[in-house]
Amino acid sequence: MKRSVWRQLSIAFPDPRTAAATAVAHLAPILVETEARRLITAWFVVRKGVWRLRYRPVAATAEADSYLIERLSSLQRAGHVVAIVRGVYEPELHAFGGTMAMEVAHRLWHEDSRHLFDSPAKAEPKWRREMSIVLCAAMMRAAGLDWYEQGDVWARTVEHRDPAQQALVEDLLGPVRRLLTVDPSSLTDDGGPLADACTWIKAYTAAGAALRQLNDAGQLHRGIRSTLTHHVIFTWNRRGIPGPHQAALATAARTVVFGPDPANLTHPWSDVDEKDHGRQVSLDRPAPSTLYTPIPAGRRSPGTRR
C-alpha cells in the first residue's frame, strides 16, 4: 500500500473541558495561517482523548512539519497545550470505500474542521450536537438515500455503540425528529437561522453527492450505507461528542424513522408526539421556530422518503 502523504500530530491540552475554546483561539489560527502560506493544502482534527491533527503538506519536504512544530511549541511554552507528539496517519481506506472515496472524506473533514473552529459559539457542545444531525441528514439525502435507508444508517450507527440510556433517548426524540425533517433551505436562506452555515451544509451535501456518483459508477468499494455510517461516527468524533450521547442520538434517530423496537420496549414512547408538541428543536436550549419548518411534500427530493 502506498504511504499516505498526510502527516499527524497528537496534541494534549491541559484541561479537556476548555480544549475546544483553546483550539478556536490558538490552534485554528495557526492552521489557517499555515494554509495561507501554502505550506499545507488541508487539515482536520479528531477529538478522541488526545486530539489528533492531520494535515497534508504542499510538498514532500519537512518545511510544513518544521513550521507547525515551531508554532505549536510556542503554544506549549505558553501553557495552552501540554504535549505534541509526531505520529503516523493511516487512512481507513476500507472503512470509507476506497481511495477515491477517501479523498471525498478528506475534503469534507477539512471543510468541517474549518467551520467547527472558526468561532467560539460553534465549539459549544449544544451547537455541535444539533448541527451534526442536520449535516449528516443532508449528506444522506444528497447520497440518494430515502427516509428508511437513512434510518438504516442510524440503526447501523447504533450497533457501533453500547446501548443508549433510555431516559436520554426519550429526551432527544422530539428535537431529533424536528432536526431530521427540517427543510434545509429554510435554514440557509437569507435571514434563516443558519444562513451563515450555508457553505457548511453544502460541504456535506457535496460529499454525499460525490459518494453517490462513485457508487453509481461502481467505484465505491463498500456499501454506501456502511460508508455513511462511518461518516456519522467520525462527524461525532470530530466534535468530541461522548460515546453515550452518540448512542442516544443514533437511537433517537433510528426510533424517529422506524418507531420503538417492540422486542425491546421498556418505555412507552407512543405518546412522544403529544409530549414533544411545542418543544424547541435545540437539544439544550430554545432555538428560532423557523428551524422547525418541515420539508414540503412538493419539494422533497427522491432521497427523502419512499
Short mmCIF file of C-alpha atoms in Angstrom, two decimals:
data_model
loop_
_atom_site.label_atom_id
_atom_site.label_comp_id
_atom_site.label_asym_id
_atom_site.label_seq_id
_atom_site.Cartn_x
_atom_site.Cartn_y
_atom_site.Cartn_z
CA MET A 1 0.00 0.00 0.00
CA LYS A 2 1.24 3.45 -0.91
CA ARG A 3 2.21 5.52 2.10
CA SER A 4 -0.14 8.39 2.90
CA VAL A 5 1.10 11.90 2.16
CA TRP A 6 -0.82 13.11 5.21
CA ARG A 7 1.01 13.78 8.47
CA GLN A 8 -0.21 13.50 12.06
CA LEU A 9 0.48 15.28 15.32
CA SER A 10 -1.14 14.31 18.61
CA ILE A 11 -1.88 17.30 20.84
CA ALA A 12 -2.75 17.15 24.54
CA PHE A 13 -4.47 20.08 26.22
CA PRO A 14 -4.14 20.85 29.95
CA ASP A 15 -7.92 20.78 30.50
CA PRO A 16 -10.17 18.73 28.19
CA ARG A 17 -13.13 20.90 29.21
CA THR A 18 -11.57 24.01 27.67
CA ALA A 19 -9.75 22.29 24.79
CA ALA A 20 -12.28 23.38 22.16
CA ALA A 21 -12.09 27.02 23.22
CA THR A 22 -8.28 26.83 23.19
CA ALA A 23 -8.39 25.33 19.70
CA VAL A 24 -10.60 28.15 18.44
CA ALA A 25 -8.43 30.85 19.99
CA HIS A 26 -4.94 29.45 19.36
CA LEU A 27 -4.76 26.27 17.27
CA ALA A 28 -7.10 27.08 14.37
CA PRO A 29 -5.44 30.44 13.56
CA ILE A 30 -2.09 28.67 13.23
CA LEU A 31 -3.55 26.11 10.83
CA VAL A 32 -5.33 28.73 8.74
CA GLU A 33 -2.09 30.74 8.57
CA THR A 34 -0.08 27.66 7.57
CA GLU A 35 -2.59 27.01 4.82
CA ALA A 36 -2.41 30.65 3.69
CA ARG A 37 1.38 30.35 3.50
CA ARG A 38 0.83 27.46 1.07
CA LEU A 39 2.68 25.02 3.30
CA ILE A 40 -0.34 22.72 3.63
CA THR A 41 -3.39 22.16 1.44
CA ALA A 42 -5.77 20.74 4.05
CA TRP A 43 -6.09 19.78 7.71
CA PHE A 44 -8.60 18.29 10.11
CA VAL A 45 -8.81 17.17 13.71
CA VAL A 46 -10.19 14.14 15.52
CA ARG A 47 -11.11 14.53 19.18
CA LYS A 48 -10.70 11.22 20.98
CA GLY A 49 -8.91 11.88 24.27
CA VAL A 50 -5.69 13.35 22.94
CA TRP A 51 -6.51 15.38 19.84
CA ARG A 52 -5.14 14.16 16.53
CA LEU A 53 -4.23 16.79 13.96
CA ARG A 54 -3.88 15.52 10.40
CA TYR A 55 -2.52 17.78 7.65
CA ARG A 56 -1.39 17.46 4.04
CA PRO A 57 1.84 19.27 3.12
CA VAL A 58 2.06 21.00 -0.23
CA ALA A 59 5.44 19.39 -0.92
CA ALA A 60 7.15 16.21 0.24
CA THR A 61 9.55 18.19 2.41
CA ALA A 62 9.86 18.88 6.12
CA GLU A 63 9.05 22.59 5.73
CA ALA A 64 5.42 22.30 6.83
CA ASP A 65 6.36 19.95 9.67
CA SER A 66 9.03 22.30 10.97
CA TYR A 67 6.78 25.34 10.77
CA LEU A 68 3.87 23.68 12.57
CA ILE A 69 6.08 22.17 15.27
CA GLU A 70 7.64 25.59 15.88
CA ARG A 71 4.27 27.33 16.13
CA LEU A 72 2.72 24.62 18.30
CA SER A 73 5.77 24.60 20.57
CA SER A 74 5.08 28.27 21.28
CA LEU A 75 1.60 27.24 22.46
CA GLN A 76 3.21 24.64 24.70
CA ARG A 77 5.56 27.20 26.21
CA ALA A 78 2.58 29.45 26.86
CA GLY A 79 0.75 26.62 28.62
CA HIS A 80 -2.03 26.25 26.06
CA VAL A 81 -1.00 22.66 25.25
CA VAL A 82 0.98 20.20 27.32
CA ALA A 83 2.28 17.75 24.72
CA ILE A 84 2.90 17.48 20.97
CA VAL A 85 3.80 14.06 19.58
CA ARG A 86 4.52 13.11 15.97
CA GLY A 87 2.66 10.10 14.67
CA VAL A 88 1.73 8.15 11.57
CA TYR A 89 -1.65 8.72 9.98
CA GLU A 90 -3.19 5.59 8.48
CA PRO A 91 -6.30 6.49 6.45
CA GLU A 92 -9.12 3.98 6.86
CA LEU A 93 -9.47 3.26 3.16
CA HIS A 94 -11.59 0.15 3.62
CA ALA A 95 -13.99 1.77 6.08
CA PHE A 96 -14.61 4.75 3.79
CA GLY A 97 -14.94 2.93 0.48
CA GLY A 98 -11.56 3.06 -1.23
CA THR A 99 -9.03 5.61 -2.44
CA MET A 100 -11.40 7.95 -4.30
CA ALA A 101 -13.98 7.86 -1.51
CA MET A 102 -11.18 8.58 0.97
CA GLU A 103 -10.38 11.75 -0.98
CA VAL A 104 -14.04 12.74 -0.66
CA ALA A 105 -13.80 12.15 3.10
CA HIS A 106 -10.63 14.22 3.46
CA ARG A 107 -12.19 17.17 1.62
CA LEU A 108 -15.23 17.01 3.85
CA TRP A 109 -13.25 16.71 7.06
CA HIS A 110 -11.14 19.71 6.15
CA GLU A 111 -14.18 21.89 5.47
CA ASP A 112 -15.93 20.58 8.57
CA SER A 113 -12.95 21.28 10.83
CA ARG A 114 -12.58 24.82 9.48
CA HIS A 115 -16.23 25.52 10.29
CA LEU A 116 -16.05 23.87 13.70
CA PHE A 117 -13.22 26.08 14.89
CA ASP A 118 -13.90 29.41 13.22
CA SER A 119 -15.89 30.84 16.15
CA PRO A 120 -16.30 30.19 19.87
CA ALA A 121 -20.06 29.57 19.51
CA LYS A 122 -19.53 26.59 17.21
CA ALA A 123 -17.28 24.99 19.82
CA GLU A 124 -20.19 24.75 22.25
CA PRO A 125 -21.43 21.15 22.83
CA LYS A 126 -25.09 22.03 22.18
CA TRP A 127 -24.26 23.58 18.79
CA ARG A 128 -22.10 20.62 17.80
CA ARG A 129 -24.83 18.07 18.51
CA GLU A 130 -27.61 19.98 16.78
CA MET A 131 -25.60 20.73 13.66
CA SER A 132 -24.29 17.16 13.40
CA ILE A 133 -27.84 15.85 12.90
CA VAL A 134 -28.67 18.48 10.27
CA LEU A 135 -25.38 17.93 8.44
CA CYS A 136 -25.47 14.13 8.44
CA ALA A 137 -29.11 14.09 7.30
CA ALA A 138 -28.23 16.47 4.45
CA MET A 139 -25.35 14.21 3.44
CA MET A 140 -27.57 11.12 3.40
CA ARG A 141 -30.22 12.83 1.28
CA ALA A 142 -27.57 14.03 -1.19
CA ALA A 143 -26.24 10.47 -1.37
CA GLY A 144 -29.68 9.42 -2.66
CA LEU A 145 -30.90 7.62 0.45
CA ASP A 146 -34.63 7.61 1.06
CA TRP A 147 -36.17 8.00 4.50
CA TYR A 148 -35.89 4.33 5.50
CA GLU A 149 -32.41 3.93 4.06
CA GLN A 150 -31.38 6.89 6.20
CA GLY A 151 -32.95 5.10 9.15
CA ASP A 152 -30.83 2.07 8.36
CA VAL A 153 -27.69 4.23 8.59
CA TRP A 154 -28.76 5.46 12.03
CA ALA A 155 -29.51 1.86 13.04
CA ARG A 156 -26.05 0.75 11.89
CA THR A 157 -24.54 3.58 13.89
CA VAL A 158 -26.36 2.31 17.00
CA GLU A 159 -24.66 -1.07 16.53
CA HIS A 160 -21.24 0.59 16.89
CA ARG A 161 -22.06 1.92 20.36
CA ASP A 162 -23.05 0.48 23.74
CA PRO A 163 -26.80 0.51 24.45
CA ALA A 164 -28.12 4.02 24.99
CA GLN A 165 -29.67 5.29 28.22
CA GLN A 166 -33.42 5.14 27.64
CA ALA A 167 -34.14 8.35 29.54
CA LEU A 168 -31.69 10.28 27.38
CA VAL A 169 -33.18 8.80 24.21
CA GLU A 170 -36.67 9.87 25.27
CA ASP A 171 -35.49 13.42 25.90
CA LEU A 172 -33.96 13.58 22.42
CA LEU A 173 -36.81 12.08 20.38
CA GLY A 174 -38.76 15.27 19.75
CA PRO A 175 -35.79 17.51 18.94
CA VAL A 176 -34.15 14.88 16.73
CA ARG A 177 -37.43 14.37 14.83
CA ARG A 178 -37.56 18.06 14.01
CA LEU A 179 -33.90 18.17 13.00
CA LEU A 180 -34.30 15.18 10.67
CA THR A 181 -37.38 16.55 8.94
CA VAL A 182 -36.48 20.23 8.73
CA ASP A 183 -36.43 21.85 5.28
CA PRO A 184 -32.71 22.62 4.72
CA SER A 185 -33.50 25.62 2.52
CA SER A 186 -35.43 27.23 5.37
CA LEU A 187 -32.25 27.13 7.45
CA THR A 188 -29.83 28.67 4.97
CA ASP A 189 -31.98 31.18 3.08
CA ASP A 190 -31.24 34.86 3.73
CA GLY A 191 -32.47 35.60 7.23
CA GLY A 192 -32.64 31.90 8.13
CA PRO A 193 -31.27 30.70 11.48
CA LEU A 194 -28.30 29.02 9.75
CA ALA A 195 -27.74 31.47 6.90
CA ASP A 196 -24.09 31.77 7.88
CA ALA A 197 -23.71 27.98 7.75
CA CYS A 198 -24.69 27.66 4.09
CA THR A 199 -21.21 26.60 2.93
CA TRP A 200 -21.03 24.14 5.84
CA ILE A 201 -24.17 22.33 4.75
CA LYS A 202 -23.03 22.49 1.13
CA ALA A 203 -19.81 20.68 2.09
CA TYR A 204 -21.84 17.77 3.44
CA THR A 205 -24.23 17.67 0.50
CA ALA A 206 -21.28 17.78 -1.92
CA ALA A 207 -19.69 14.82 -0.13
CA GLY A 208 -22.95 12.89 -0.21
CA ALA A 209 -23.39 13.61 -3.94
CA ALA A 210 -19.80 12.55 -4.63
CA LEU A 211 -20.32 9.25 -2.83
CA ARG A 212 -23.49 8.69 -4.81
CA GLN A 213 -21.60 9.25 -8.07
CA LEU A 214 -18.88 6.80 -7.05
CA ASN A 215 -21.50 4.26 -6.04
CA ASP A 216 -23.44 4.65 -9.29
CA ALA A 217 -20.20 4.22 -11.26
CA GLY A 218 -19.21 1.08 -9.37
CA GLN A 219 -16.20 2.84 -7.85
CA LEU A 220 -17.27 2.77 -4.21
CA HIS A 221 -15.59 -0.23 -2.63
CA ARG A 222 -18.00 -0.55 0.26
CA GLY A 223 -21.77 -0.29 0.60
CA ILE A 224 -22.88 3.33 0.61
CA ARG A 225 -24.86 2.92 3.84
CA SER A 226 -21.90 1.31 5.62
CA THR A 227 -19.69 4.12 4.34
CA LEU A 228 -22.11 6.78 5.55
CA THR A 229 -22.32 5.07 8.93
CA HIS A 230 -18.61 5.66 9.40
CA HIS A 231 -19.05 9.27 8.33
CA VAL A 232 -21.67 9.76 11.06
CA ILE A 233 -19.32 8.30 13.67
CA PHE A 234 -16.37 10.40 12.51
CA THR A 235 -18.56 13.52 12.42
CA TRP A 236 -19.33 12.98 16.08
CA ASN A 237 -15.73 12.13 16.96
CA ARG A 238 -14.51 15.38 15.39
CA ARG A 239 -16.92 17.18 17.72
CA GLY A 240 -15.83 15.28 20.81
CA ILE A 241 -19.37 14.03 21.46
CA PRO A 242 -19.12 11.34 24.17
CA GLY A 243 -19.99 7.75 23.29
CA PRO A 244 -23.16 7.61 25.45
CA HIS A 245 -24.50 10.73 23.73
CA GLN A 246 -23.64 9.30 20.31
CA ALA A 247 -25.59 6.18 21.21
CA ALA A 248 -28.58 8.21 22.35
CA LEU A 249 -28.58 10.45 19.26
CA ALA A 250 -28.37 7.47 16.89
CA THR A 251 -31.02 5.53 18.81
CA ALA A 252 -33.36 8.53 18.79
CA ALA A 253 -32.85 8.98 15.03
CA ARG A 254 -33.48 5.27 14.40
CA THR A 255 -36.63 5.42 16.51
CA VAL A 256 -37.91 8.50 14.66
CA VAL A 257 -37.69 6.55 11.40
CA PHE A 258 -38.79 3.06 12.45
CA GLY A 259 -40.58 3.58 15.76
CA PRO A 260 -39.69 1.80 19.01
CA ASP A 261 -38.45 -1.77 18.87
CA PRO A 262 -41.37 -3.90 20.18
CA ALA A 263 -38.97 -6.68 21.17
CA ASN A 264 -37.01 -4.31 23.39
CA LEU A 265 -39.68 -1.90 24.59
CA THR A 266 -39.14 -0.77 28.17
CA HIS A 267 -40.68 2.71 27.94
CA PRO A 268 -43.99 3.82 26.38
CA TRP A 269 -42.95 6.12 23.54
CA SER A 270 -46.25 6.06 21.69
CA ASP A 271 -47.20 9.43 23.11
CA VAL A 272 -43.95 11.16 22.19
CA ASP A 273 -45.66 13.46 19.66
CA GLU A 274 -48.02 14.75 22.32
CA LYS A 275 -45.27 15.18 24.88
CA ASP A 276 -42.99 16.97 22.46
CA HIS A 277 -45.57 19.29 20.94
CA GLY A 278 -44.10 22.76 21.06
CA ARG A 279 -40.71 21.67 22.37
CA GLN A 280 -37.83 23.67 20.95
CA VAL A 281 -35.58 21.98 18.41
CA SER A 282 -32.40 22.66 20.38
CA LEU A 283 -31.08 19.74 22.36
CA ASP A 284 -30.21 22.08 25.22
CA ARG A 285 -31.74 25.48 24.61
CA PRO A 286 -34.54 27.24 22.70
CA ALA A 287 -33.97 27.97 19.03
CA PRO A 288 -35.82 30.04 16.42
CA SER A 289 -39.12 28.47 15.44
CA THR A 290 -38.10 28.75 11.77
CA LEU A 291 -35.78 25.83 12.43
CA TYR A 292 -38.87 23.61 12.62
CA THR A 293 -40.02 24.18 9.03
CA PRO A 294 -40.76 20.69 7.65
CA ILE A 295 -39.77 19.67 4.15
CA PRO A 296 -42.77 20.49 1.93
CA ALA A 297 -44.15 17.48 0.10
CA GLY A 298 -43.66 19.12 -3.28
CA ARG A 299 -40.01 19.95 -2.57
CA ARG A 300 -38.83 16.62 -1.21
CA SER A 301 -36.02 15.10 -3.18
CA PRO A 302 -36.20 11.45 -4.27
CA GLY A 303 -33.77 10.74 -1.45
CA THR A 304 -36.05 12.00 1.29
CA ARG A 305 -38.86 9.45 1.63
CA ARG A 306 -40.20 6.44 -0.19
#
